[in-house]
PDB file of C-alpha atoms in Angstrom:
ATOM      1  CA  MET A   1      83.600  66.439 128.808  1.00  0.00           C
ATOM      2  CA  GLN A   2      82.543  63.923 131.398  1.00  0.00           C
ATOM      3  CA  ILE A   3      79.822  61.352 130.774  1.00  0.00           C
ATOM      4  CA  ILE A   4      78.551  59.164 133.573  1.00  0.00           C
ATOM      5  CA  ILE A   5      76.644  55.985 132.769  1.00  0.00           C
ATOM      6  CA  THR A   6      74.271  54.567 135.357  1.00  0.00           C
ATOM      7  CA  ASN A   7      73.619  50.881 134.811  1.00  0.00           C
ATOM      8  CA  ASN A   8      70.600  50.842 137.106  1.00  0.00           C
ATOM      9  CA  SER A   9      68.889  53.736 135.276  1.00  0.00           C
ATOM     10  CA  LYS A  10      65.622  53.174 133.427  1.00  0.00           C
ATOM     11  CA  GLU A  11      67.084  55.183 130.541  1.00  0.00           C
ATOM     12  CA  PRO A  12      68.955  53.227 127.854  1.00  0.00           C
ATOM     13  CA  ILE A  13      72.689  53.904 127.766  1.00  0.00           C
ATOM     14  CA  TYR A  14      72.544  55.662 124.375  1.00  0.00           C
ATOM     15  CA  LYS A  15      69.903  58.041 125.812  1.00  0.00           C
ATOM     16  CA  GLN A  16      72.064  58.774 128.852  1.00  0.00           C
ATOM     17  CA  ILE A  17      74.939  59.688 126.521  1.00  0.00           C
ATOM     18  CA  TYR A  18      72.626  61.735 124.288  1.00  0.00           C
ATOM     19  CA  ASP A  19      71.155  63.645 127.245  1.00  0.00           C
ATOM     20  CA  GLN A  20      74.528  64.443 128.786  1.00  0.00           C
ATOM     21  CA  ILE A  21      76.141  65.621 125.546  1.00  0.00           C
ATOM     22  CA  LYS A  22      73.030  67.684 124.763  1.00  0.00           C
ATOM     23  CA  LYS A  23      73.245  69.274 128.211  1.00  0.00           C
ATOM     24  CA  HIS A  24      76.932  70.111 127.658  1.00  0.00           C
ATOM     25  CA  ILE A  25      76.000  71.785 124.369  1.00  0.00           C
ATOM     26  CA  LEU A  26      73.007  73.713 125.741  1.00  0.00           C
ATOM     27  CA  THR A  27      75.002  74.969 128.727  1.00  0.00           C
ATOM     28  CA  ASN A  28      77.799  76.005 126.350  1.00  0.00           C
ATOM     29  CA  GLU A  29      80.325  73.689 127.991  1.00  0.00           C
ATOM     30  CA  LEU A  30      80.787  72.330 124.473  1.00  0.00           C
ATOM     31  CA  LYS A  31      81.061  75.209 122.029  1.00  0.00           C
ATOM     32  CA  ALA A  32      80.172  75.409 118.343  1.00  0.00           C
ATOM     33  CA  GLY A  33      82.818  73.746 116.194  1.00  0.00           C
ATOM     34  CA  GLN A  34      84.340  71.835 119.097  1.00  0.00           C
ATOM     35  CA  SER A  35      85.084  68.212 118.290  1.00  0.00           C
ATOM     36  CA  LEU A  36      83.541  65.344 120.198  1.00  0.00           C
ATOM     37  CA  PRO A  37      85.411  62.187 121.143  1.00  0.00           C
ATOM     38  CA  SER A  38      85.358  59.565 118.417  1.00  0.00           C
ATOM     39  CA  MET A  39      82.599  56.989 118.700  1.00  0.00           C
ATOM     40  CA  ARG A  40      85.185  54.264 119.261  1.00  0.00           C
ATOM     41  CA  GLY A  41      87.120  56.320 121.783  1.00  0.00           C
ATOM     42  CA  LEU A  42      84.007  57.171 123.776  1.00  0.00           C
ATOM     43  CA  ALA A  43      82.844  53.550 123.678  1.00  0.00           C
ATOM     44  CA  LYS A  44      86.242  52.428 124.982  1.00  0.00           C
ATOM     45  CA  ASP A  45      86.283  55.082 127.739  1.00  0.00           C
ATOM     46  CA  LEU A  46      82.773  54.113 128.879  1.00  0.00           C
ATOM     47  CA  ASP A  47      83.386  50.383 128.356  1.00  0.00           C
ATOM     48  CA  ILE A  48      80.321  50.029 126.126  1.00  0.00           C
ATOM     49  CA  SER A  49      79.568  48.985 122.557  1.00  0.00           C
ATOM     50  CA  VAL A  50      80.430  51.281 119.658  1.00  0.00           C
ATOM     51  CA  ILE A  51      76.876  50.660 118.426  1.00  0.00           C
ATOM     52  CA  THR A  52      75.590  52.434 121.533  1.00  0.00           C
ATOM     53  CA  THR A  53      77.754  55.532 121.039  1.00  0.00           C
ATOM     54  CA  LYS A  54      76.882  55.516 117.332  1.00  0.00           C
ATOM     55  CA  ARG A  55      73.179  55.616 118.158  1.00  0.00           C
ATOM     56  CA  ALA A  56      73.665  58.517 120.600  1.00  0.00           C
ATOM     57  CA  TYR A  57      75.661  60.479 118.013  1.00  0.00           C
ATOM     58  CA  GLU A  58      73.065  59.745 115.313  1.00  0.00           C
ATOM     59  CA  GLU A  59      70.292  61.102 117.562  1.00  0.00           C
ATOM     60  CA  LEU A  60      72.328  64.222 118.333  1.00  0.00           C
ATOM     61  CA  GLU A  61      72.963  64.763 114.633  1.00  0.00           C
ATOM     62  CA  LYS A  62      69.327  64.158 113.701  1.00  0.00           C
ATOM     63  CA  ARG A  63      68.267  66.873 116.159  1.00  0.00           C
ATOM     64  CA  GLY A  64      70.886  69.340 114.945  1.00  0.00           C
ATOM     65  CA  PHE A  65      73.173  69.377 117.974  1.00  0.00           C
ATOM     66  CA  ILE A  66      76.175  67.963 116.135  1.00  0.00           C
ATOM     67  CA  TYR A  67      77.372  67.305 112.589  1.00  0.00           C
ATOM     68  CA  SER A  68      79.782  64.700 111.291  1.00  0.00           C
ATOM     69  CA  ILE A  69      82.463  64.843 108.640  1.00  0.00           C
ATOM     70  CA  VAL A  70      83.552  61.483 107.254  1.00  0.00           C
ATOM     71  CA  GLY A  71      87.126  60.779 108.246  1.00  0.00           C
ATOM     72  CA  LYS A  72      87.338  63.783 110.573  1.00  0.00           C
ATOM     73  CA  GLY A  73      84.780  63.146 113.300  1.00  0.00           C
ATOM     74  CA  SER A  74      81.778  64.787 114.940  1.00  0.00           C
ATOM     75  CA  PHE A  75      81.533  68.436 115.910  1.00  0.00           C
ATOM     76  CA  VAL A  76      79.155  70.684 117.850  1.00  0.00           C
ATOM     77  CA  SER A  77      76.766  72.568 115.569  1.00  0.00           C
ATOM     78  CA  GLU A  78      76.201  76.316 115.727  1.00  0.00           C
ATOM     79  CA  GLN A  79      73.175  76.813 117.953  1.00  0.00           C
ATOM     80  CA  ASN A  80      70.449  79.324 117.161  1.00  0.00           C
ATOM     81  CA  ASN A  81      69.351  81.110 120.391  1.00  0.00           C
ATOM     82  CA  GLN A  82      65.656  80.756 119.583  1.00  0.00           C
ATOM     83  CA  MET A  83      66.193  77.072 118.910  1.00  0.00           C
ATOM     84  CA  ILE A  84      68.039  76.646 122.206  1.00  0.00           C
ATOM     85  CA  VAL A  85      65.165  78.255 124.111  1.00  0.00           C
ATOM     86  CA  GLU A  86      62.681  75.979 122.356  1.00  0.00           C
ATOM     87  CA  ARG A  87      64.762  72.888 123.093  1.00  0.00           C
ATOM     88  CA  LYS A  88      65.139  73.850 126.750  1.00  0.00           C
ATOM     89  CA  ARG A  89      61.389  74.455 126.936  1.00  0.00           C
ATOM     90  CA  LYS A  90      60.814  70.957 125.568  1.00  0.00           C
ATOM     91  CA  VAL A  91      63.191  69.493 128.166  1.00  0.00           C
ATOM     92  CA  ILE A  92      61.311  71.331 130.927  1.00  0.00           C
ATOM     93  CA  GLU A  93      58.010  69.979 129.615  1.00  0.00           C
ATOM     94  CA  GLU A  94      59.378  66.428 129.606  1.00  0.00           C
ATOM     95  CA  GLN A  95      60.712  66.792 133.138  1.00  0.00           C
ATOM     96  CA  LEU A  96      57.420  68.251 134.355  1.00  0.00           C
ATOM     97  CA  MET A  97      55.517  65.379 132.730  1.00  0.00           C
ATOM     98  CA  ALA A  98      57.732  62.932 134.624  1.00  0.00           C
ATOM     99  CA  ALA A  99      57.114  64.849 137.870  1.00  0.00           C
ATOM    100  CA  ILE A 100      53.354  64.822 137.222  1.00  0.00           C
ATOM    101  CA  GLN A 101      53.387  61.088 136.555  1.00  0.00           C
ATOM    102  CA  ASN A 102      55.424  60.411 139.699  1.00  0.00           C
ATOM    103  CA  SER A 103      53.104  62.660 141.726  1.00  0.00           C
ATOM    104  CA  LYS A 104      50.014  60.832 140.512  1.00  0.00           C
ATOM    105  CA  GLU A 105      51.599  57.480 141.350  1.00  0.00           C
ATOM    106  CA  ILE A 106      52.019  58.456 145.004  1.00  0.00           C
ATOM    107  CA  GLY A 107      48.834  60.496 145.350  1.00  0.00           C
ATOM    108  CA  ILE A 108      50.119  64.072 145.272  1.00  0.00           C
ATOM    109  CA  ASP A 109      47.361  66.305 143.881  1.00  0.00           C
ATOM    110  CA  LEU A 110      47.801  69.356 141.636  1.00  0.00           C
ATOM    111  CA  ALA A 111      47.527  71.855 144.501  1.00  0.00           C
ATOM    112  CA  GLU A 112      50.272  70.140 146.496  1.00  0.00           C
ATOM    113  CA  LEU A 113      52.482  69.769 143.413  1.00  0.00           C
ATOM    114  CA  SER A 114      51.973  73.442 142.526  1.00  0.00           C
ATOM    115  CA  GLU A 115      52.879  74.458 146.065  1.00  0.00           C
ATOM    116  CA  LEU A 116      56.027  72.342 145.934  1.00  0.00           C
ATOM    117  CA  LEU A 117      57.003  73.861 142.591  1.00  0.00           C
ATOM    118  CA  ALA A 118      56.448  77.392 143.930  1.00  0.00           C
ATOM    119  CA  ILE A 119      58.607  76.652 146.983  1.00  0.00           C
ATOM    120  CA  LEU A 120      61.428  75.146 144.918  1.00  0.00           C
ATOM    121  CA  TYR A 121      61.245  77.916 142.337  1.00  0.00           C
ATOM    122  CA  GLY A 122      61.447  80.517 145.107  1.00  0.00           C
ATOM    123  CA  GLU A 123      64.510  78.855 146.630  1.00  0.00           C
ATOM    124  CA  GLU A 124      66.412  79.291 143.360  1.00  0.00           C
ATOM    125  CA  GLU A 125      65.950  83.078 143.267  1.00  0.00           C
TER     126      GLU A 125
END
């Protein structure tokens, strides 16, 4: 599992870690039952505070992506397909909200944004 931290990102470091691990889980790169790096190990690898990795792991656990066993570590939770679809839908909504906000900031109207989305969506097929 590779995690890349961007220091010039607007996202806090714990959120960058959270988002990337979540993506690895949702894309099945990390499978149910698979162990995650220890909080200390990940902090050392990324050259960040253990408090930061702890917060990312706590958020992942709170949302049901991982579970922890004292003395053994953190592991990927079994994912319910319906739950995965709902989580992905939420991610799409968040990304679209960011795109809408960015569009409004530079004066792109709904028609132009819709056209752009249709073009990009068509390119993926």
